[in-house]
Amino acid sequence: MKNFLFLFIAIIFEIIATSALKKSEQFTQLLPSIITIIGYFAAFYFLSFAIRTIPVGFACAIWSGVGIVLITIIGAIFFKEIPDLPAIIGLSLIIVGVVVINVFSKTTVH
């Protein structure tokens, strides 16, 4: 269970880093650029702990799926990047995929 906590922390840092990347304006703004670099470093650091016992493919599927959905929500709220219907359908399929992996796959660590 501890490794899923590491994965969750990695996802949070990745979301922070990606949000800061948007604000960095191609690394021309110092503070968002620093947050981006530190955030991605921390994200991969915690991901490295998570994949000690969680299969790498499933960890990355959860990482990317949850990250995509959360960053889309953040983009809609803070950057006014509202997803259209096809994007919402695609995000829903990503959520279903992550749930299927976690609930039904015997390959993941429970």
Tab-separated table of C-alpha atoms in Angstrom:
chain	number	residue	atom	x	y	z
A	1	MET	CA	0.000	0.000	0.000
A	2	LYS	CA	2.933	2.307	0.707
A	3	ASN	CA	3.985	2.140	-2.931
A	4	PHE	CA	0.575	3.405	-4.039
A	5	LEU	CA	1.105	6.352	-1.686
A	6	PHE	CA	4.409	7.014	-3.467
A	7	LEU	CA	2.575	6.827	-6.790
A	8	PHE	CA	-0.065	9.292	-5.563
A	9	ILE	CA	2.657	11.710	-4.377
A	10	ALA	CA	4.390	11.358	-7.758
A	11	ILE	CA	1.144	12.230	-9.534
A	12	ILE	CA	0.635	15.307	-7.336
A	13	PHE	CA	4.154	16.560	-8.081
A	14	GLU	CA	3.643	15.900	-11.793
A	15	ILE	CA	0.425	17.938	-11.757
A	16	ILE	CA	2.145	20.795	-9.938
A	17	ALA	CA	5.047	20.680	-12.403
A	18	THR	CA	2.790	20.597	-15.453
A	19	SER	CA	0.703	23.506	-14.158
A	20	ALA	CA	3.868	25.491	-13.496
A	21	LEU	CA	5.169	24.576	-16.967
A	22	LYS	CA	2.154	26.344	-18.462
A	23	LYS	CA	2.949	29.428	-16.363
A	24	SER	CA	6.681	29.317	-17.145
A	25	GLU	CA	6.056	30.684	-20.646
A	26	GLN	CA	8.733	28.515	-22.298
A	27	PHE	CA	10.992	28.858	-19.216
A	28	THR	CA	11.108	32.654	-19.423
A	29	GLN	CA	9.494	33.115	-15.987
A	30	LEU	CA	11.917	32.168	-13.208
A	31	LEU	CA	9.651	30.964	-10.371
A	32	PRO	CA	7.341	28.774	-12.479
A	33	SER	CA	10.424	27.368	-14.246
A	34	ILE	CA	12.025	26.413	-10.927
A	35	ILE	CA	8.756	24.850	-9.715
A	36	THR	CA	8.543	22.876	-12.960
A	37	ILE	CA	12.052	21.468	-12.662
A	38	ILE	CA	11.732	20.608	-8.965
A	39	GLY	CA	8.240	19.195	-9.479
A	40	TYR	CA	9.256	16.854	-12.281
A	41	PHE	CA	12.346	15.752	-10.365
A	42	ALA	CA	10.214	14.973	-7.296
A	43	ALA	CA	7.591	13.237	-9.434
A	44	PHE	CA	10.104	10.860	-10.983
A	45	TYR	CA	11.829	10.360	-7.638
A	46	PHE	CA	8.593	9.160	-6.003
A	47	LEU	CA	7.636	7.176	-9.111
A	48	SER	CA	10.918	5.286	-8.761
A	49	PHE	CA	9.816	4.127	-5.300
A	50	ALA	CA	6.362	3.149	-6.544
A	51	ILE	CA	7.662	0.898	-9.307
A	52	ARG	CA	9.678	-1.208	-6.876
A	53	THR	CA	6.599	-3.382	-6.393
A	54	ILE	CA	3.974	-1.995	-8.772
A	55	PRO	CA	4.582	-3.266	-12.324
A	56	VAL	CA	5.986	-0.390	-14.359
A	57	GLY	CA	3.350	-0.601	-17.089
A	58	PHE	CA	0.505	-0.388	-14.627
A	59	ALA	CA	2.166	2.342	-12.571
A	60	CYS	CA	2.632	4.409	-15.725
A	61	ALA	CA	-0.943	3.736	-16.825
A	62	ILE	CA	-2.258	4.973	-13.481
A	63	TRP	CA	0.235	7.859	-13.442
A	64	SER	CA	-0.710	9.068	-16.899
A	65	GLY	CA	-4.436	8.355	-16.629
A	66	VAL	CA	-4.968	10.098	-13.314
A	67	GLY	CA	-2.552	12.864	-14.292
A	68	ILE	CA	-4.348	13.551	-17.589
A	69	VAL	CA	-7.736	13.755	-15.918
A	70	LEU	CA	-6.558	15.971	-13.055
A	71	ILE	CA	-4.525	18.301	-15.261
A	72	THR	CA	-7.525	18.656	-17.572
A	73	ILE	CA	-9.647	19.709	-14.589
A	74	ILE	CA	-6.954	22.170	-13.483
A	75	GLY	CA	-6.689	23.488	-17.046
A	76	ALA	CA	-10.442	24.051	-17.166
A	77	ILE	CA	-10.536	25.819	-13.794
A	78	PHE	CA	-7.358	27.898	-13.864
A	79	PHE	CA	-6.551	28.320	-17.565
A	80	LYS	CA	-10.094	28.335	-19.002
A	81	GLU	CA	-9.217	25.380	-21.271
A	82	ILE	CA	-12.656	23.789	-21.400
A	83	PRO	CA	-12.696	20.290	-22.955
A	84	ASP	CA	-15.252	19.591	-25.674
A	85	LEU	CA	-17.493	16.523	-25.820
A	86	PRO	CA	-14.983	14.217	-27.592
A	87	ALA	CA	-12.345	15.163	-24.993
A	88	ILE	CA	-14.760	14.407	-22.151
A	89	ILE	CA	-15.604	11.040	-23.711
A	90	GLY	CA	-11.897	10.258	-24.081
A	91	LEU	CA	-11.195	11.247	-20.490
A	92	SER	CA	-14.071	9.028	-19.347
A	93	LEU	CA	-12.522	6.101	-21.212
A	94	ILE	CA	-9.188	6.796	-19.514
A	95	ILE	CA	-10.891	6.711	-16.112
A	96	VAL	CA	-12.622	3.436	-17.004
A	97	GLY	CA	-9.281	1.992	-18.099
A	98	VAL	CA	-7.574	2.900	-14.825
A	99	VAL	CA	-10.472	1.405	-12.857
A	100	VAL	CA	-10.386	-1.814	-14.915
A	101	ILE	CA	-6.644	-2.152	-14.338
A	102	ASN	CA	-6.962	-1.638	-10.593
A	103	VAL	CA	-10.073	-3.722	-10.005
A	104	PHE	CA	-9.792	-6.608	-12.442
A	105	SER	CA	-6.150	-7.108	-13.374
A	106	LYS	CA	-4.248	-9.827	-11.543
A	107	THR	CA	-0.974	-8.274	-12.636
A	108	THR	CA	-1.242	-5.237	-10.368
A	109	VAL	CA	-0.263	-5.305	-6.708
A	110	HIS	CA	-3.249	-5.053	-4.336
